[in-house]
Tab-separated table of C-alpha atoms and ligand atoms in Angstrom:
chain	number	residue	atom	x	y	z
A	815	UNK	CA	123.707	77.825	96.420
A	816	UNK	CA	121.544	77.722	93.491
A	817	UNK	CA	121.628	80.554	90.987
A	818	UNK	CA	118.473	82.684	91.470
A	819	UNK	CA	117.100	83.541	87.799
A	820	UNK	CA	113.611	85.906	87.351
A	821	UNK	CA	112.129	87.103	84.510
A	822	UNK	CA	109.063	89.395	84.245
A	823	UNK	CA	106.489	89.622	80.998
A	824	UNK	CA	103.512	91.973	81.120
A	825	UNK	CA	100.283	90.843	79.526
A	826	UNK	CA	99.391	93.636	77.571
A	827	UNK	CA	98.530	91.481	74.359
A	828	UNK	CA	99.239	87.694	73.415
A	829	UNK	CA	102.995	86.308	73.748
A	830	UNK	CA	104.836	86.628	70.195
A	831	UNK	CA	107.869	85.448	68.617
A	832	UNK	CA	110.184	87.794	69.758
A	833	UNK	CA	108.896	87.304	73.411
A	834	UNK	CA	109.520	83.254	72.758
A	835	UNK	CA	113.297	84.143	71.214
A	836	UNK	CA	113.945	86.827	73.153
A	837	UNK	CA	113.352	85.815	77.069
A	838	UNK	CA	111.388	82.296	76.843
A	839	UNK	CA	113.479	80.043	75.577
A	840	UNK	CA	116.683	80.939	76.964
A	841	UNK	CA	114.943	81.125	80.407
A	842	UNK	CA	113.765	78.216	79.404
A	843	UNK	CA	117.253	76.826	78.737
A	844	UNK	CA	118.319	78.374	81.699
A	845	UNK	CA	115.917	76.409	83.794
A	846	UNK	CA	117.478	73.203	82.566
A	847	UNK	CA	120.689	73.763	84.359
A	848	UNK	CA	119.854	71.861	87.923
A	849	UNK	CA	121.553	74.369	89.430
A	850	UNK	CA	118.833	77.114	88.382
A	851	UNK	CA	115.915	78.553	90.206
A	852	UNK	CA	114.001	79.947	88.827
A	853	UNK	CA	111.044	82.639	89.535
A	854	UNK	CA	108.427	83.686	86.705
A	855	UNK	CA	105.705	86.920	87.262
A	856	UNK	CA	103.489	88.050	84.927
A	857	UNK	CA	104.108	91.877	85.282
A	858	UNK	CA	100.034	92.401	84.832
A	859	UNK	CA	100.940	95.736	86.797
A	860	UNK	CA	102.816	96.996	84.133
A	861	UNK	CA	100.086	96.598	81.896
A	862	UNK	CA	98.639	99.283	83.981
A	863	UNK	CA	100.739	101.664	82.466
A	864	UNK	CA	98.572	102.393	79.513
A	865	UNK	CA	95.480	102.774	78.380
A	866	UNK	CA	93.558	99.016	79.235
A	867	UNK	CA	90.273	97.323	79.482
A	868	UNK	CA	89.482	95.266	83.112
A	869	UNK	CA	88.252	92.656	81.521
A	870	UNK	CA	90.844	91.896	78.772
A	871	UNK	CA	93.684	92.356	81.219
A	872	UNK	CA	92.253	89.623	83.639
A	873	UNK	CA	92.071	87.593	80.267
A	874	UNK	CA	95.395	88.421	79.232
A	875	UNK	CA	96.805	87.548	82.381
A	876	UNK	CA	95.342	84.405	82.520
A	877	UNK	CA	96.314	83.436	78.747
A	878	UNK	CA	100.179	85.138	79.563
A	879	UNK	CA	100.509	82.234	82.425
A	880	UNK	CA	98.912	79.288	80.464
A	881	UNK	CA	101.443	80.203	77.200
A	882	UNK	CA	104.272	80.055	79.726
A	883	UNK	CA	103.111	76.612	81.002
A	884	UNK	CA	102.597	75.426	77.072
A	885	UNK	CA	105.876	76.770	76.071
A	886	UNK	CA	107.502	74.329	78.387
A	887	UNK	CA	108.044	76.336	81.809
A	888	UNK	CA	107.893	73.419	84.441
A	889	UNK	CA	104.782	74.570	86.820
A	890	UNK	CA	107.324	73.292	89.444
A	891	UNK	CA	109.437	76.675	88.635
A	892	UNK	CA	107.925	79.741	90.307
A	893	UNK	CA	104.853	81.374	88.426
A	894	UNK	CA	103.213	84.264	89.936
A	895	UNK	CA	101.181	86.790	89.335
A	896	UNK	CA	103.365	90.462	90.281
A	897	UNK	CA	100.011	92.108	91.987
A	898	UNK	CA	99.507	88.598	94.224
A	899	UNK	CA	102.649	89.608	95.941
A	900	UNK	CA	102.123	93.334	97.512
A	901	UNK	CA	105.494	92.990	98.561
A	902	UNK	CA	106.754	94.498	94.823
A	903	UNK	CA	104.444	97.450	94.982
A	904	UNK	CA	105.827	98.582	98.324
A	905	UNK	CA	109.561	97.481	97.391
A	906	UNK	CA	108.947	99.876	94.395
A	907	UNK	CA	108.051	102.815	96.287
A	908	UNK	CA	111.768	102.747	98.316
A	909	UNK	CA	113.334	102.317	95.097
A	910	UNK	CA	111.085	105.873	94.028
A	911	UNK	CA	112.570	107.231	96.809
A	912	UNK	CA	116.116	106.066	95.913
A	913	UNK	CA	115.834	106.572	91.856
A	914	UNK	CA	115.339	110.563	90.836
A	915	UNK	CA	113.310	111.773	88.398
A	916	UNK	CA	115.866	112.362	85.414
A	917	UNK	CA	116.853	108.916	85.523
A	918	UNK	CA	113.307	107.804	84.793
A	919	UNK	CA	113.002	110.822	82.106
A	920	UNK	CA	115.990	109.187	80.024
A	921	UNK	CA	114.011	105.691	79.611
A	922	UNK	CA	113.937	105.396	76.190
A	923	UNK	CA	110.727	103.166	76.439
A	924	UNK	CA	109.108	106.037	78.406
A	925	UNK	CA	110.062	108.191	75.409
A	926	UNK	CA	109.127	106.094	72.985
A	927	UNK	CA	105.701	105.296	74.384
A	928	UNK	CA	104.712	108.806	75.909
A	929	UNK	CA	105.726	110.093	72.729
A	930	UNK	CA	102.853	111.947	70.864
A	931	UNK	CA	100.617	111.614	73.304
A	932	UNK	CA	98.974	114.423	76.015
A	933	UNK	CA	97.140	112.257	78.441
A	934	UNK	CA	100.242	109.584	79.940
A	935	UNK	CA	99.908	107.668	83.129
A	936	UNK	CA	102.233	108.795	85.399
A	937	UNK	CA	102.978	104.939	86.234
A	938	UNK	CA	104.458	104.725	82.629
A	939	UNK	CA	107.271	107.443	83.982
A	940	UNK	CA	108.128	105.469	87.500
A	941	UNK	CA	107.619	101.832	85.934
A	942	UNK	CA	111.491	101.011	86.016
A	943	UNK	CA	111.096	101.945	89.759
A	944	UNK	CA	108.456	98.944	89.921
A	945	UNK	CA	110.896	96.661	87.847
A	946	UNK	CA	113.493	97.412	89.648
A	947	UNK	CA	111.621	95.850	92.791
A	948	UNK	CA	110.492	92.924	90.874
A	949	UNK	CA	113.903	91.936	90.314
A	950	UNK	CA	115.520	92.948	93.640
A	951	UNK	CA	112.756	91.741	95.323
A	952	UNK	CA	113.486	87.750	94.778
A	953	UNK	CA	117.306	88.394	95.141
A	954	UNK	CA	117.744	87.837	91.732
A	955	UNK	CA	121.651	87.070	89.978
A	956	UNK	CA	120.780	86.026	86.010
A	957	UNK	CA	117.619	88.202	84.328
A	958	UNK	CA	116.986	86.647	80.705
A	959	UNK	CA	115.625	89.572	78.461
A	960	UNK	CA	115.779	90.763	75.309
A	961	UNK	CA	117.431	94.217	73.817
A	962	UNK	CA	114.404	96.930	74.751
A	963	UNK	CA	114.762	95.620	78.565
A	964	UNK	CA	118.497	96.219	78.968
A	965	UNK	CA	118.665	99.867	80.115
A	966	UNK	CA	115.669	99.431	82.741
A	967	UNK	CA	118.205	96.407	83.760
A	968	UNK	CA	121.519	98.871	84.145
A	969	UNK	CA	118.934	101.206	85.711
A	970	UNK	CA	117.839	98.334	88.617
A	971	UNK	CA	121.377	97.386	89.277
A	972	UNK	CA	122.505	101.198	89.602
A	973	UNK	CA	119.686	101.918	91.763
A	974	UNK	CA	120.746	98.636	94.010
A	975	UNK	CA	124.417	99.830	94.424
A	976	UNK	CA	123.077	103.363	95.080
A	977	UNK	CA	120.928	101.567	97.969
A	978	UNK	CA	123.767	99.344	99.279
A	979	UNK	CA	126.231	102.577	99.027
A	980	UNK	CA	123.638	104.498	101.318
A	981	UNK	CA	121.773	102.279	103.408
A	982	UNK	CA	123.997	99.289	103.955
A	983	UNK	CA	124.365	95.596	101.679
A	984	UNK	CA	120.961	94.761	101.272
A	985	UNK	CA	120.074	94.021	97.910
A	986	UNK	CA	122.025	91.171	95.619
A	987	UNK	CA	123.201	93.177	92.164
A	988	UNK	CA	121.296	91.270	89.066
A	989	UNK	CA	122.975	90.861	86.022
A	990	UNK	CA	120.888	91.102	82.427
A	991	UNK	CA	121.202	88.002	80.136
A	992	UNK	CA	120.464	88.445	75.861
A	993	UNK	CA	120.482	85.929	73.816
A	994	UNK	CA	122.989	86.327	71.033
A	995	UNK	CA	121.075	86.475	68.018
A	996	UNK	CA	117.800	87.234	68.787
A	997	UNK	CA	117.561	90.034	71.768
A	998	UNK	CA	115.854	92.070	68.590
A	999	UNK	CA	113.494	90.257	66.759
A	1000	UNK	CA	112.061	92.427	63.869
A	1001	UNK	CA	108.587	93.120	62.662
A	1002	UNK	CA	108.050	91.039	59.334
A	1003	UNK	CA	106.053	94.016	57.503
A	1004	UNK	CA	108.590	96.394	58.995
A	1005	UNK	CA	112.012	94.465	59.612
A	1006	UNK	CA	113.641	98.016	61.139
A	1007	UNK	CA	111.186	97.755	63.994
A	1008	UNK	CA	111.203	95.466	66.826
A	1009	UNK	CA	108.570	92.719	66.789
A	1010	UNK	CA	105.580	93.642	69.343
A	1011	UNK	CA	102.527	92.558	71.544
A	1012	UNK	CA	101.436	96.258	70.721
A	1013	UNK	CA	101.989	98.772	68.086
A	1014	UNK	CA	101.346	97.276	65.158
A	1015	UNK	CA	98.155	95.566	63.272
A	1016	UNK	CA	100.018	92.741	63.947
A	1017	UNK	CA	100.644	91.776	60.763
A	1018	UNK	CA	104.164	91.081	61.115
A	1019	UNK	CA	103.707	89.843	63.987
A	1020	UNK	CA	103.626	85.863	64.677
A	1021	UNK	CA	102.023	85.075	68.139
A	1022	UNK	CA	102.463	81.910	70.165
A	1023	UNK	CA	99.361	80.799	69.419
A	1024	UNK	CA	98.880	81.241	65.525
A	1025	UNK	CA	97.841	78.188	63.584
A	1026	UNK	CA	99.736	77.147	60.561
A	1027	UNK	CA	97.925	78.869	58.067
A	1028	UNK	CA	98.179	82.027	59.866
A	1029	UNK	CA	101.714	81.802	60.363
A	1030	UNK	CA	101.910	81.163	56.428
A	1031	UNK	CA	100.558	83.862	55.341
A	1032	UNK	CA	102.227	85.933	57.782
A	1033	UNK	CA	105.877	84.907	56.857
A	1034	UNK	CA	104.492	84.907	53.053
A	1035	UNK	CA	103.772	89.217	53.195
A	1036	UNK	CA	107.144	89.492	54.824
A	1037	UNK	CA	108.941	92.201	53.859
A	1038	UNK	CA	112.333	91.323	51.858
A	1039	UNK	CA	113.840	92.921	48.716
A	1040	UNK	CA	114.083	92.522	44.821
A	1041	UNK	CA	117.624	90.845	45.202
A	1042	UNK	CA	117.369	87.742	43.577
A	1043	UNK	CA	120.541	85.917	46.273
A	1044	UNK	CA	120.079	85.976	50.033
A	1045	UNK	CA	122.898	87.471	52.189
A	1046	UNK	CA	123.124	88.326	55.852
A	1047	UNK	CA	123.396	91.598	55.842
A	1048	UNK	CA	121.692	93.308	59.001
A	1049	UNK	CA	121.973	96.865	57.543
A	1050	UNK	CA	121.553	97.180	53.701
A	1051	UNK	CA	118.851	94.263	53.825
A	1052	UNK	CA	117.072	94.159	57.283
A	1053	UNK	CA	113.376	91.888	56.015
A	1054	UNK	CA	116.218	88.812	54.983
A	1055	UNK	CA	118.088	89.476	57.989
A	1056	UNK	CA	115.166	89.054	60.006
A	1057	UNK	CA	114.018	85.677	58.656
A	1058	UNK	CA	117.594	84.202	58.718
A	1059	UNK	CA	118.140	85.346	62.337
A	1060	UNK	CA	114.765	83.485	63.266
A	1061	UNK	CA	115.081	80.282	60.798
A	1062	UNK	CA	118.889	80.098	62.382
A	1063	UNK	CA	117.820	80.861	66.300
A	1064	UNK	CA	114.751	77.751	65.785
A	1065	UNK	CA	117.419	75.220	63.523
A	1066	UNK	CA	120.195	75.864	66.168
A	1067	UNK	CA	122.581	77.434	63.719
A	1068	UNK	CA	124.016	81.035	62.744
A	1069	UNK	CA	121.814	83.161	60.546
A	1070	UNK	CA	124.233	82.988	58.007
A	1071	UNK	CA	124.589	78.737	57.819
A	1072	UNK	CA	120.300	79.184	58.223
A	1073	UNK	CA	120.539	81.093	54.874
A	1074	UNK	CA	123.447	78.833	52.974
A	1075	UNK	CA	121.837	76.421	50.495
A	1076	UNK	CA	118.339	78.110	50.438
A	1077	UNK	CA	117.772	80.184	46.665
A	1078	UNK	CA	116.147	83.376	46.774
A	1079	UNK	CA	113.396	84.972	49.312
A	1080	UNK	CA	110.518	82.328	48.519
A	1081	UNK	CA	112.886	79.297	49.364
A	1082	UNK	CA	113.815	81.297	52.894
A	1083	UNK	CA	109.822	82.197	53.599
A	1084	UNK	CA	109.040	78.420	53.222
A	1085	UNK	CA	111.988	77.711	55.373
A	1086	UNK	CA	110.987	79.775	57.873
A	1087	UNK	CA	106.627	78.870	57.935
A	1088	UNK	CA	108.189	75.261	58.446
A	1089	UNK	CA	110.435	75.953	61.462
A	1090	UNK	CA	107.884	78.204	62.572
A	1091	UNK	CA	105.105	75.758	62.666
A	1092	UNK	CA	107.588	73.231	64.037
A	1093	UNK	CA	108.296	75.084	66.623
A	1094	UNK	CA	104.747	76.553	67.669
A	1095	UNK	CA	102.355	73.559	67.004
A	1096	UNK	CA	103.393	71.772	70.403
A	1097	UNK	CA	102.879	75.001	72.010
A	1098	UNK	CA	99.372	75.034	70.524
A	1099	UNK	CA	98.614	71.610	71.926
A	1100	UNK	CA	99.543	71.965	75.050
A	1101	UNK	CA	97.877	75.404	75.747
A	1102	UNK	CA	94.508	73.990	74.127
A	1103	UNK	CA	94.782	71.020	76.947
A	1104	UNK	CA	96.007	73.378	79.643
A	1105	UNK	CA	92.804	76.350	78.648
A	1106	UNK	CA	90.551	73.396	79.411
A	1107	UNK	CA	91.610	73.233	82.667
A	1108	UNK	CA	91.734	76.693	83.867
A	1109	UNK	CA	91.992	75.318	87.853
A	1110	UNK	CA	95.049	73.778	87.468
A	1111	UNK	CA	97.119	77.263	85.812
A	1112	UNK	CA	95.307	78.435	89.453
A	1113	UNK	CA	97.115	76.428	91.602
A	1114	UNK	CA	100.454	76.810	89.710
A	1115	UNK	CA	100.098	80.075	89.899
A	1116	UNK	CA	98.954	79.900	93.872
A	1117	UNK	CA	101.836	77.773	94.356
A	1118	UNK	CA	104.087	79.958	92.437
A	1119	UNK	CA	102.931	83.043	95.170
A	1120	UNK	CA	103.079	80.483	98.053
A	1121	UNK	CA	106.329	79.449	97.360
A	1122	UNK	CA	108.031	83.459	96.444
A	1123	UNK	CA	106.159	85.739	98.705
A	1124	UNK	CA	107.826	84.969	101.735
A	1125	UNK	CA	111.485	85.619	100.568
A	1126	UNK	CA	110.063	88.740	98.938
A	1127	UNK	CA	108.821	89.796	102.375
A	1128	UNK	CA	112.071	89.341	103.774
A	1129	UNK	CA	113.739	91.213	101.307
A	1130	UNK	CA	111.492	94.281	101.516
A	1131	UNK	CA	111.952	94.143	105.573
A	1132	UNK	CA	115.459	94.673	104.926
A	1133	UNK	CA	114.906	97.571	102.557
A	1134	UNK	CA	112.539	99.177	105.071
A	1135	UNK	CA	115.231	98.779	108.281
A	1136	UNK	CA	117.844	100.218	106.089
A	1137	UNK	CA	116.288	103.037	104.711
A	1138	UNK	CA	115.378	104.118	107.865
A	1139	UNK	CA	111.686	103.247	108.841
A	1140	UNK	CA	110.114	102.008	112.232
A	1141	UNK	CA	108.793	99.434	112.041
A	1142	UNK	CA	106.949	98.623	114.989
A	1143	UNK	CA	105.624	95.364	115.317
B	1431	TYM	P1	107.615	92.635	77.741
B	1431	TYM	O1	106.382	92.024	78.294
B	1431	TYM	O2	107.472	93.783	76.802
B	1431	TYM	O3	108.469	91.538	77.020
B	1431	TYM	C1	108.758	90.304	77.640
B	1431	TYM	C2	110.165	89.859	77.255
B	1431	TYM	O4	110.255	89.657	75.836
B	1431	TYM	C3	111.348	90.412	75.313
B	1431	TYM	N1	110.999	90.864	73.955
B	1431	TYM	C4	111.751	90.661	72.867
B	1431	TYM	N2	112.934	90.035	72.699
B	1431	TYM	C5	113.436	89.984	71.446
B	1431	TYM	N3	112.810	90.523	70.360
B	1431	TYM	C6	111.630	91.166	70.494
B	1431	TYM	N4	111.030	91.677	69.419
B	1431	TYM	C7	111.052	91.252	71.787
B	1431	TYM	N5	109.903	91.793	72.256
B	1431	TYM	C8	109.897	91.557	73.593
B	1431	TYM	C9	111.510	91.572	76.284
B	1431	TYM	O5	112.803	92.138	76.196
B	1431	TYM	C10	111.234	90.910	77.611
B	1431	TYM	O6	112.388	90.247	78.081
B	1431	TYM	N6	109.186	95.387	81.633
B	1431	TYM	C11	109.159	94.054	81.030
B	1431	TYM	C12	108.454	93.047	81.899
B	1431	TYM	C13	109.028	92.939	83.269
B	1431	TYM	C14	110.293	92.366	83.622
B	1431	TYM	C15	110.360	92.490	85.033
B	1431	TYM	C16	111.328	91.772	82.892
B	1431	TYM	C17	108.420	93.359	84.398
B	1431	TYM	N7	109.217	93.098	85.464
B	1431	TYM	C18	111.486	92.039	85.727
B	1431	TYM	C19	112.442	91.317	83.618
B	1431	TYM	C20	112.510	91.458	84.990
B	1431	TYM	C21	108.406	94.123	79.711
B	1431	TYM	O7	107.676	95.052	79.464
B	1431	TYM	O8	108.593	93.030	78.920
């Protein structure tokens, strides 16, 4: 049997580095293994969660899918969009019913992001519920994500066993996958907080989608320090840290061999612009070929529904039978 792998990304704001380092690629290198299969959603009903436009979310959705396709995701692997497959949203509501409400209080993204503010959507408090489903939903084993997903990941799997304990075997327990060195990629303006689609002016932020120049100036008002030598050193000296961990995870080496041979913090930001443009300007290509022809990121992602819904179906009719619901034909 192949291994089931799914991955989730919401499209609250353009795909960035740390989305690339953090889940892409190593789905992506994942999906090379033939004995992979793989299932993609864009989340876009997590981007209900906050505060969003209709318009821009549609766009955003759209734009999530085609970076996906650029980046290299075959559009023979599963795309879909979450809210094309009702299956989730229902799925999510058993998993309410099985998760309680501390467990959803002690989400340290809810925290984070309700923080400070007096008018939260109570969707932001039950979202694990909802990516929970995604997940158990496609009988998932392997999850690639990075570091901020991992406790809504030990949160799916506990609520799974607590389902199987009560109910009966019904869902398959997922396990989370990080990449080693970059499951926290940093802001580059402010290296002791993670790199965002949101939050910041974006700044230190390098999306998919920059263009050279962009991405050299970016990497150029990177945050280091006055030290004249570079050393890996996570703690005292997080902005150097940063750049070797993401010139090492796009040269295939450690951050520490990324850094050996390079002299002082203008020698590692012109390091880094060049692996960085390496990296993104076939991404850049592709997306500008695939944006022209909007119909065909359609039927990938019609395909993608097509192809998942039905075993999502399935899965939720167990769920239902097991927790105790009618039924009736
Ligand atoms: P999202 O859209 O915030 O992020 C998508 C993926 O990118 C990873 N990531 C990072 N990795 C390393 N460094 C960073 N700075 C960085 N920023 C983001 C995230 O960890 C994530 O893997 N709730 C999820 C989306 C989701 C999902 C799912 C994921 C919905 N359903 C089911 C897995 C399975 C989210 O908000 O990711």
């Amino acid at each position: 049997m192949p291994t089931r792998v799914f991955t989730g990304l919401k499209p609250t704001g353009s795909l960035q580095l740390g989305n690339y380092l953090g889940a892409i690629r190593p789905l992506l290198d994942l999906a090379a293994d033939p004995g992979a299969d793989v299932v993609v959603c864009v989340a876009d009903l997590h981007a209900l969660t906050v505060e969003h436009d209709p318009a821009l979310l549609r766009a955003r959705t759209r734009e999530l899918a085609t970076t996906l396709l650029a980046c290299g995701l075959d559009p023979s692997a599963r795309l879909f969009v979450q809210s094309t497959v009702p299956a989730h949203t229902e799925l999510a509501h058993l998993l309410e019913c099985t998760a309680t409400y501390g467990e959803m209080t002690r989400m340290v993204q809810f925290k984070e992001k309700s923080a400070g503010s007096d008018s939260i959507r109570l969707s932001l408090l039950t979202y694990p519920a909802l990516m929970a489903a995604d997940i158990l939903a496609h009988d998932t084993e392997v999850v690639p994500v990075g570091e901020d997903q991992r406790q809504h990941l030990e949160l799916t799997t506990t609520l799974a066993r607590r389902f199987n304990a009560r109910y009966g075997e019904t869902f398959v327990i997922p396990r989370g996958s990080t990449p080693p060195t970059t499951a926290r990629l940093k802001d580059l303006r402010d290296p002791r907080s993670k790199m965002g689609k949101t939050g910041s002016d974006g700044a230190g932020v390098l999306f998919l989608l920059d263009d050279p120049d962009t991405v050299a100036a970016k990497v150029r008002r990177a945050v280091t320090d006055g030290e004249p030598s570079l050393a890996f050193d996570p703690d005292g000296r997080p902005g150097v840290a940063n750049l070797a961990t993401l010139l090492g995870a796009l040269t295939g080496r450690s951050p520490e061999e990324a850094l050996a041979g390079l002299r002082g913090a203008g020698a590692l930001k012109s390091a880094v612009t060049e692996a960085v443009v390496a990296a993104l300007d076939p991404v850049r290509c592709r997306y500008a070929e695939l944006e022209a022809d909007p119909a065909e990121v359609d039927r990938v992602l019609r395909a993608g529904r097509d192809a998942v819904a039905p075993g999502a179906v399935a899965t939720t009719a167990r769920a239902r039978e097991a927790i105790g619901l009618l039924g009736v034909a």
